[in-house]
Short mmCIF file of C-alpha atoms in Angstrom, two decimals:
data_model
loop_
_atom_site.label_atom_id
_atom_site.label_comp_id
_atom_site.label_asym_id
_atom_site.label_seq_id
_atom_site.Cartn_x
_atom_site.Cartn_y
_atom_site.Cartn_z
CA MET W 24 -66.59 14.83 -28.29
CA ALA W 25 -63.85 12.28 -28.68
CA GLY W 26 -60.18 11.91 -29.55
CA SER W 27 -57.50 9.45 -30.61
CA MET W 28 -54.77 7.45 -28.90
CA LEU W 29 -51.47 5.75 -29.78
CA SER W 30 -50.14 2.88 -27.66
CA HIS W 31 -46.98 0.76 -27.82
CA GLN W 32 -46.60 -2.58 -26.07
CA ASN W 33 -44.34 -2.59 -23.01
CA SER W 34 -41.14 -4.28 -24.20
CA SER W 35 -40.09 -5.21 -20.66
CA VAL W 36 -43.16 -7.43 -20.49
CA ARG W 37 -43.24 -8.88 -24.01
CA GLY W 38 -39.55 -8.83 -24.90
CA LEU W 39 -39.05 -8.05 -28.57
CA THR W 40 -42.75 -7.92 -29.40
CA LEU W 41 -44.20 -4.51 -30.17
CA ALA W 42 -47.70 -3.23 -29.42
CA LEU W 43 -49.25 -0.11 -30.82
CA VAL W 44 -52.91 0.96 -30.43
CA VAL W 45 -54.45 3.90 -32.23
CA LEU W 46 -57.89 5.22 -31.28
CA LEU W 47 -59.61 7.73 -33.59
CA THR W 48 -62.92 9.41 -32.84
CA GLY W 49 -63.93 11.58 -35.72
CA CYS W 50 -66.91 13.74 -34.78
CA GLU W 51 -64.70 15.78 -32.52
CA ASN W 52 -61.36 14.99 -34.09
CA SER W 53 -60.03 12.10 -32.02
CA ALA W 54 -57.93 8.98 -32.51
CA GLN W 55 -56.04 6.17 -30.73
CA VAL W 56 -53.31 3.75 -31.88
CA VAL W 57 -51.99 0.58 -30.20
CA GLN W 58 -49.32 -1.74 -31.64
CA LYS W 59 -48.34 -5.18 -30.31
CA SER W 60 -46.67 -7.93 -32.31
CA HIS W 61 -44.85 -8.45 -35.59
CA ALA W 62 -47.08 -9.40 -38.49
CA GLU W 63 -47.12 -12.94 -39.76
CA THR W 64 -47.55 -12.12 -43.43
CA LYS W 65 -48.22 -14.65 -46.16
CA PRO W 66 -47.20 -14.27 -49.79
CA VAL W 67 -49.87 -12.92 -52.08
CA GLU W 68 -51.11 -15.60 -54.47
CA SER W 69 -52.26 -14.29 -57.84
CA LEU W 70 -55.83 -14.90 -58.92
CA PRO W 71 -56.72 -15.79 -62.49
CA ALA W 72 -56.40 -12.60 -64.53
CA SER W 73 -59.74 -10.99 -65.39
CA ARG W 74 -60.55 -7.44 -66.45
CA GLU W 75 -64.31 -7.76 -65.86
CA ALA W 76 -64.30 -6.49 -62.27
CA ASN W 77 -62.10 -3.55 -63.21
CA ASP W 78 -64.31 -2.61 -66.18
CA ILE W 79 -67.48 -2.71 -64.09
CA GLY W 80 -65.81 -0.99 -61.14
CA ARG W 81 -64.72 1.93 -63.33
CA PHE W 82 -68.14 2.18 -64.94
CA ILE W 83 -70.04 2.47 -61.67
CA ALA W 84 -67.34 4.77 -60.22
CA GLY W 85 -67.73 7.24 -63.08
CA LEU W 86 -64.29 6.62 -64.55
CA PRO W 87 -63.73 6.11 -68.29
CA GLY W 88 -63.02 2.53 -69.20
CA THR W 89 -59.58 1.40 -70.26
CA GLU W 90 -58.86 0.44 -73.86
CA GLY W 91 -61.18 -2.30 -75.04
CA SER W 92 -63.79 -1.87 -72.32
CA PRO W 93 -67.08 -3.53 -73.34
CA LEU W 94 -68.91 -0.71 -71.55
CA ALA W 95 -67.61 2.03 -73.88
CA THR W 96 -71.01 2.36 -75.57
CA LEU W 97 -72.84 2.86 -72.28
CA GLU W 98 -70.34 5.60 -71.38
CA GLN W 99 -71.74 7.65 -74.26
CA LEU W 100 -75.13 7.90 -72.55
CA ASP W 101 -76.04 11.27 -71.08
CA ALA W 102 -76.95 9.46 -67.85
CA TRP W 103 -73.41 8.09 -67.46
CA LYS W 104 -71.83 11.45 -68.29
CA GLU W 105 -73.96 13.07 -65.57
CA HIS W 106 -73.06 10.20 -63.24
CA ARG W 107 -69.37 10.91 -63.86
CA ARG W 108 -69.84 14.65 -63.31
CA GLN W 109 -71.56 14.16 -59.97
CA LEU W 110 -69.03 11.61 -58.74
CA ASP W 111 -66.09 13.78 -59.81
CA SER W 112 -67.62 16.55 -57.70
CA ALA W 113 -68.27 14.30 -54.69
CA TRP W 114 -64.77 12.82 -54.77
CA GLY W 115 -63.27 16.29 -55.22
CA LYS W 116 -65.03 17.50 -52.08
CA ALA W 117 -63.96 14.40 -50.16
CA GLN W 118 -60.31 14.84 -51.13
CA SER W 119 -59.83 17.78 -48.81
CA PRO W 120 -59.93 17.69 -45.91
CA MET W 121 -61.03 14.06 -45.40
CA ILE W 122 -58.85 11.94 -47.72
CA SER W 123 -55.85 14.23 -47.49
CA GLY W 124 -56.29 14.19 -43.70
CA LEU W 125 -56.26 10.40 -43.59
CA GLN W 126 -53.15 10.31 -45.74
CA GLY W 127 -51.43 12.96 -43.63
CA PHE W 128 -52.08 11.02 -40.44
CA GLN W 129 -50.67 7.89 -42.04
CA LYS W 130 -47.46 9.63 -43.01
CA SER W 131 -46.92 11.16 -39.57
CA GLU W 132 -48.20 8.44 -37.21
CA LEU W 133 -48.44 5.11 -39.06
CA ASN W 134 -45.26 5.18 -41.07
CA ASP W 135 -42.91 2.79 -39.28
CA GLU W 136 -42.01 -0.22 -41.38
CA ALA W 137 -43.67 -2.85 -39.17
CA THR W 138 -47.00 -1.01 -39.24
CA ARG W 139 -46.80 -0.33 -42.97
CA LYS W 140 -46.10 -3.95 -43.90
CA ALA W 141 -48.59 -5.78 -41.64
CA PRO W 142 -51.91 -7.25 -42.84
CA VAL W 143 -55.05 -5.33 -41.89
CA PHE W 144 -58.16 -6.70 -40.16
CA TYR W 145 -61.23 -4.44 -40.39
CA PRO W 146 -64.39 -5.78 -38.68
CA PHE W 147 -67.67 -3.81 -38.57
CA GLY W 148 -66.51 -1.54 -41.40
CA GLY W 149 -68.92 -2.48 -44.19
CA PRO W 150 -67.38 -1.86 -47.64
CA ASP W 151 -64.98 0.87 -46.42
CA ALA W 152 -61.96 0.09 -48.58
CA LEU W 153 -61.22 3.82 -48.70
CA THR W 154 -60.00 4.16 -45.11
CA ILE W 155 -57.86 1.04 -44.96
CA ARG W 156 -56.11 1.99 -48.18
CA ALA W 157 -55.46 5.51 -46.95
CA TRP W 158 -54.09 4.43 -43.57
CA PHE W 159 -52.32 1.22 -44.59
CA PRO W 160 -51.39 1.67 -48.27
CA GLU W 161 -48.51 -0.84 -48.19
CA SER W 162 -50.33 -3.70 -46.48
CA PRO W 163 -50.19 -6.90 -48.54
CA THR W 164 -53.58 -8.19 -47.36
CA TYR W 165 -56.82 -6.64 -46.11
CA VAL W 166 -59.54 -8.68 -44.35
CA MET W 167 -62.89 -6.90 -44.02
CA VAL W 168 -65.84 -8.41 -42.12
CA ALA W 169 -69.42 -7.23 -41.68
CA LEU W 170 -73.01 -8.51 -41.67
CA GLU W 171 -73.94 -7.49 -45.21
CA PRO W 172 -73.68 -10.12 -47.98
CA ALA W 173 -70.60 -10.15 -50.17
CA GLY W 174 -72.62 -9.82 -53.35
CA THR W 175 -71.86 -10.78 -56.93
CA LEU W 176 -70.46 -9.04 -59.98
CA PRO W 177 -73.16 -8.28 -62.54
CA GLY W 178 -72.34 -9.32 -66.09
CA ILE W 179 -71.94 -6.78 -68.87
CA ASN W 180 -75.23 -7.91 -70.37
CA GLN W 181 -76.99 -7.45 -67.04
CA LEU W 182 -75.77 -3.86 -66.80
CA SER W 183 -76.84 -3.16 -70.38
CA LYS W 184 -80.39 -4.32 -69.61
CA LYS W 185 -80.80 -2.21 -66.46
CA ALA W 186 -82.58 1.15 -66.40
CA VAL W 187 -79.19 2.86 -66.52
CA PRO W 188 -80.14 6.34 -65.21
CA ASN W 189 -81.89 4.90 -62.15
CA PHE W 190 -79.19 2.31 -61.50
CA LEU W 191 -76.38 4.87 -61.68
CA GLY W 192 -78.24 7.28 -59.41
CA GLU W 193 -78.77 4.52 -56.84
CA THR W 194 -75.14 3.40 -56.94
CA ARG W 195 -74.03 7.00 -56.31
CA GLN W 196 -76.09 6.98 -53.17
CA THR W 197 -74.37 3.83 -51.90
CA VAL W 198 -71.10 5.78 -51.45
CA ALA W 199 -72.57 9.17 -50.53
CA SER W 200 -72.19 8.59 -46.79
CA ILE W 201 -68.55 7.49 -46.85
CA LEU W 202 -67.60 10.48 -49.04
CA SER W 203 -69.47 13.04 -46.96
CA ARG W 204 -69.27 11.57 -43.44
CA SER W 205 -66.28 9.18 -43.62
CA PHE W 206 -68.35 6.11 -42.64
CA PHE W 207 -71.22 3.94 -43.88
CA ILE W 208 -74.57 4.12 -42.06
CA THR W 209 -75.97 0.73 -41.05
CA ARG W 210 -79.62 1.48 -41.79
CA GLU W 211 -78.68 2.79 -45.24
CA MET W 212 -76.71 -0.38 -45.98
CA ASP W 213 -79.78 -2.41 -44.98
CA ARG W 214 -81.78 -0.49 -47.60
CA GLN W 215 -79.16 -0.72 -50.34
CA PHE W 216 -77.08 -3.90 -50.20
CA ARG W 217 -79.58 -6.72 -49.76
CA GLY W 218 -80.90 -6.75 -53.30
CA GLN W 219 -82.41 -3.26 -53.43
CA VAL W 220 -79.49 -1.60 -55.30
CA THR W 221 -76.90 -4.38 -55.25
CA ASP W 222 -76.93 -7.85 -53.75
CA GLY W 223 -73.98 -7.09 -51.46
CA LEU W 224 -70.86 -5.05 -50.93
CA LEU W 225 -68.73 -6.05 -53.90
CA LEU W 226 -69.73 -3.10 -56.11
CA PRO W 227 -69.08 -0.32 -53.55
CA ILE W 228 -65.75 -1.95 -52.66
CA LEU W 229 -64.78 -1.93 -56.34
CA HIS W 230 -65.90 1.70 -56.62
CA LEU W 231 -63.71 2.79 -53.70
CA LEU W 232 -60.70 0.85 -54.94
CA VAL W 233 -60.69 2.10 -58.53
CA ARG W 234 -61.37 5.68 -57.44
CA THR W 235 -58.27 5.57 -55.25
CA ASP W 236 -55.92 4.71 -58.12
CA ASN W 237 -56.09 0.93 -58.16
CA THR W 238 -56.63 -1.54 -60.98
CA ILE W 239 -58.56 -4.75 -60.23
CA LEU W 240 -56.56 -7.66 -61.62
CA GLY W 241 -58.88 -10.52 -60.69
CA TYR W 242 -61.58 -11.72 -58.34
CA ARG W 243 -63.21 -14.90 -57.09
CA TYR W 244 -65.97 -15.94 -54.73
CA VAL W 245 -64.64 -17.56 -51.57
CA ARG W 246 -65.74 -18.84 -48.18
CA VAL W 247 -64.10 -19.92 -44.93
CA ASP W 248 -64.63 -23.65 -44.45
CA LEU W 249 -65.10 -25.59 -41.21
CA ASP W 250 -61.32 -25.90 -40.76
CA GLY W 251 -60.68 -22.19 -41.11
CA ASN W 252 -59.37 -22.33 -44.67
CA VAL W 253 -60.27 -19.82 -47.38
CA VAL W 254 -61.58 -21.85 -50.32
CA GLU W 255 -63.17 -21.00 -53.63
CA ARG W 256 -66.96 -21.35 -54.02
CA PRO W 257 -69.58 -20.92 -56.74
CA ALA W 258 -71.29 -17.53 -56.87
CA ASP W 259 -74.60 -19.18 -55.89
CA TYR W 260 -73.09 -21.41 -53.20
CA LYS W 261 -75.59 -22.82 -50.69
CA SER W 262 -74.02 -24.05 -47.47
CA ALA W 263 -75.21 -27.20 -45.75
CA ASP W 264 -73.69 -25.78 -42.58
CA LYS W 265 -75.28 -23.03 -40.50
CA TYR W 266 -72.32 -20.73 -41.07
CA ALA W 267 -71.50 -20.20 -44.73
CA ASN W 268 -68.84 -17.50 -44.11
CA LYS W 269 -69.23 -16.41 -47.72
CA GLY W 270 -66.97 -13.77 -49.13
CA VAL W 271 -65.15 -12.38 -52.12
CA GLU W 272 -61.43 -12.07 -52.84
CA LEU W 273 -59.97 -9.26 -54.96
CA GLU W 274 -56.46 -8.85 -56.29
CA PHE W 275 -55.55 -5.30 -57.25
CA ARG W 276 -52.54 -3.25 -58.30
CA ASN W 277 -51.83 0.27 -57.12
CA ASP W 278 -51.40 2.43 -60.21
CA LYS W 279 -48.90 4.76 -58.54
CA ASP W 280 -46.31 2.33 -57.17
CA GLN W 281 -47.34 -0.85 -59.06
CA THR W 282 -47.57 -2.90 -55.85
CA THR W 283 -50.07 -5.78 -55.73
CA HIS W 284 -52.48 -6.44 -52.85
CA ILE W 285 -55.26 -8.85 -51.84
CA LEU W 286 -58.54 -7.81 -50.22
CA TYR W 287 -61.05 -10.21 -48.67
CA TYR W 288 -64.56 -9.35 -47.59
CA PHE W 289 -66.50 -11.90 -45.51
CA SER W 290 -70.13 -11.77 -44.42
CA VAL W 291 -70.09 -12.97 -40.80
CA ASN W 292 -72.10 -12.20 -37.64
CA LEU W 293 -69.48 -11.32 -35.01
CA ASP W 294 -71.63 -11.43 -31.86
CA ASP W 295 -70.80 -14.05 -29.21
CA GLU W 296 -73.81 -16.25 -29.90
CA HIS W 297 -72.76 -16.78 -33.51
CA LEU W 298 -68.98 -16.79 -33.09
CA ALA W 299 -69.17 -19.41 -30.34
CA GLU W 300 -70.63 -21.85 -32.89
CA ASN W 301 -68.70 -20.62 -35.92
CA LYS W 302 -65.53 -22.63 -35.37
CA GLY W 303 -64.39 -22.21 -38.94
CA PHE W 304 -64.22 -18.43 -38.76
CA THR W 305 -62.74 -18.27 -35.26
CA THR W 306 -60.03 -20.65 -36.48
CA TYR W 307 -59.45 -18.40 -39.48
CA MET W 308 -59.19 -15.25 -37.33
CA ALA W 309 -56.44 -16.91 -35.28
CA THR W 310 -54.33 -16.97 -38.47
CA LEU W 311 -54.45 -13.16 -38.54
CA LYS W 312 -51.82 -12.97 -35.79
CA GLY W 313 -49.73 -9.86 -36.21
CA SER W 314 -52.33 -7.80 -38.10
CA ASN W 315 -53.18 -4.15 -37.71
CA THR W 316 -56.84 -3.94 -36.64
CA LEU W 317 -59.04 -0.99 -37.58
CA LEU W 318 -62.23 -0.21 -35.63
CA LYS W 319 -64.27 2.80 -36.76
CA SER W 320 -67.93 3.79 -36.37
CA THR W 321 -68.88 0.39 -34.94
CA SER W 322 -72.06 1.53 -33.15
CA TYR W 323 -69.98 0.79 -30.00
CA MET W 324 -70.49 -2.95 -30.39
CA PRO W 325 -67.09 -3.87 -28.85
CA HIS W 326 -68.29 -2.17 -25.65
CA HIS W 327 -71.04 -4.74 -25.12
CA LYS W 328 -70.75 -8.10 -23.39
CA ASP W 329 -72.38 -9.78 -26.40
CA PHE W 330 -69.24 -8.98 -28.43
CA SER W 331 -66.64 -10.15 -25.93
CA MET W 332 -65.27 -12.89 -28.20
CA ILE W 333 -64.35 -10.61 -31.10
CA ARG W 334 -62.95 -8.08 -28.62
CA ASP W 335 -60.72 -10.74 -27.03
CA GLN W 336 -59.72 -12.04 -30.45
CA ILE W 337 -58.62 -8.59 -31.58
CA LEU W 338 -56.56 -8.06 -28.44
CA SER W 339 -54.97 -11.47 -28.92
CA VAL W 340 -53.97 -11.30 -32.59
CA SER W 341 -53.39 -7.60 -33.27
CA ARG W 342 -49.98 -6.00 -33.49
CA ALA W 343 -51.75 -2.66 -33.78
CA VAL W 344 -55.26 -1.35 -33.17
CA LEU W 345 -56.36 1.86 -34.84
CA GLN W 346 -59.76 2.88 -33.54
CA ASP W 347 -62.14 5.60 -32.52
CA ASP W 348 -63.87 5.51 -29.14
CA SER W 349 -66.54 3.19 -30.57
CA GLY W 350 -63.89 0.45 -30.64
CA ILE W 351 -62.52 -1.52 -27.70
CA PRO W 352 -62.92 0.31 -24.36
CA TYR W 353 -59.73 1.94 -23.15
CA GLN W 354 -59.65 -0.15 -19.96
CA TYR W 355 -58.75 -3.27 -21.97
CA PHE W 356 -55.46 -1.76 -23.14
CA THR W 357 -53.60 -2.45 -19.93
CA PRO W 358 -50.33 -0.55 -19.29
CA ALA W 359 -48.48 -3.83 -18.75
CA ASP W 360 -49.20 -4.84 -22.34
CA TRP W 361 -49.78 -1.61 -24.24
CA ASP W 362 -48.29 1.86 -24.53
CA THR W 363 -50.85 4.41 -25.71
CA GLN W 364 -50.94 7.84 -27.32
CA VAL W 365 -54.21 9.71 -27.75
CA TYR W 366 -54.94 12.32 -30.42
CA GLY W 367 -57.54 15.07 -30.59
CA GLU W 368 -60.23 15.62 -27.94
CA TYR W 369 -62.65 13.48 -25.94
CA THR W 370 -65.65 14.50 -23.85
CA HIS W 371 -68.43 11.95 -24.52
CA PRO W 372 -69.56 9.42 -27.15
CA TYR W 373 -71.68 10.17 -30.16
CA GLY W 374 -75.44 10.76 -29.97
CA SER W 375 -77.49 8.13 -28.15
CA PHE W 376 -74.29 6.36 -27.06
CA ARG W 377 -73.41 9.02 -24.49
CA TRP W 378 -74.03 6.57 -21.66
CA LEU W 379 -70.86 4.75 -22.78
CA GLU W 380 -68.60 7.61 -21.76
CA GLN W 381 -65.17 6.41 -20.56
CA PRO W 382 -63.77 8.39 -17.59
CA ASP W 383 -60.37 6.65 -17.87
CA LEU W 384 -60.10 7.61 -21.52
CA LYS W 385 -61.02 11.19 -20.66
CA LYS W 386 -58.16 11.25 -18.13
CA ALA W 387 -55.75 9.93 -20.76
CA TYR W 388 -56.72 12.77 -23.06
CA ALA W 389 -56.26 15.35 -20.33
CA LYS W 390 -52.77 13.97 -19.70
CA SER W 391 -51.20 13.28 -23.06
CA ALA W 392 -53.34 14.09 -26.12
CA LYS W 393 -51.63 15.12 -29.33
CA PRO W 394 -53.44 17.39 -31.80
CA LEU W 395 -55.42 15.83 -34.64
CA SER W 396 -56.38 17.80 -37.71
CA LEU W 397 -58.64 15.31 -39.50
CA ARG W 398 -62.32 14.60 -38.93
CA VAL W 399 -63.26 10.93 -39.22
CA GLY W 400 -65.98 8.60 -37.91
CA TYR W 401 -68.80 9.76 -35.66
#
């Protein structure tokens, strides 16, 4: 059983800087927040306009295409109509209590202007665009990082040639876990996103974005180069360097408030052995100073010594950390630097990770936990 925590940086130590940490553990309704420094935001640069990603995103998400969609004919198939029916049902069930719970927590606990306006860094989260949009809907930029490949956007002709009923059924399964459990399961991603259903995470990211009232305005394939710069690349780019840091960039508009946002997904191994050699990506992460960091359902990787570099990087650059107990151990949020508030309950970690129980976190819950109504993560 676990809980959540909110922490603010001690202003007497860091002057005008602000630190806030949030820890959320979902199996037993728990959370934690920590905030630290003001975000160093960069202006959003528009990508070349393209409707292709939006058309395909809506098709696989079971949403009718907009006027002029080249997939209108495929939407007349019984298989697509059944696909839409099943996804409407799954999203309807996820709306309450999960999605409405995420949104309610954002309004009550993550609603100060500095937190709302900061960029978001989300390592270990797979294609989970749903959670970052629910918790940080006003962020200008989202940076997601995981092991799975970024993937490519299939052309309209490719979709038309697929066995549509089987393809649609398989794509439904790629989001079943996030809609029913609030997180993606690593072993399922290994079976789905390495060419078996899709060649990466682009399609499920598109699905989650369009289903949460966003329109994809453009996309491009990108990578982080040796100097830490995000640069455009061909879809079939082959790196001469050991670390390709391949990703995808999406520009999208929220249909409700008409605000425009950028989302990056990068395929990067974040363990110490790889990060120590991956100078390009460590240089890039340093530019994320002032971001809100989200850690959820990480398989407790930040607890292990083999992930000390990403842990230290997060503590260095984050103005806020929103995490469950699978994130950074509580001991690293020192009182001199962070003020904390925990939410929910905490007794022990999930499943086989029980040996990673944190006695200091348990004491923090006994002392100052606030109630938490949502269920999220493990």
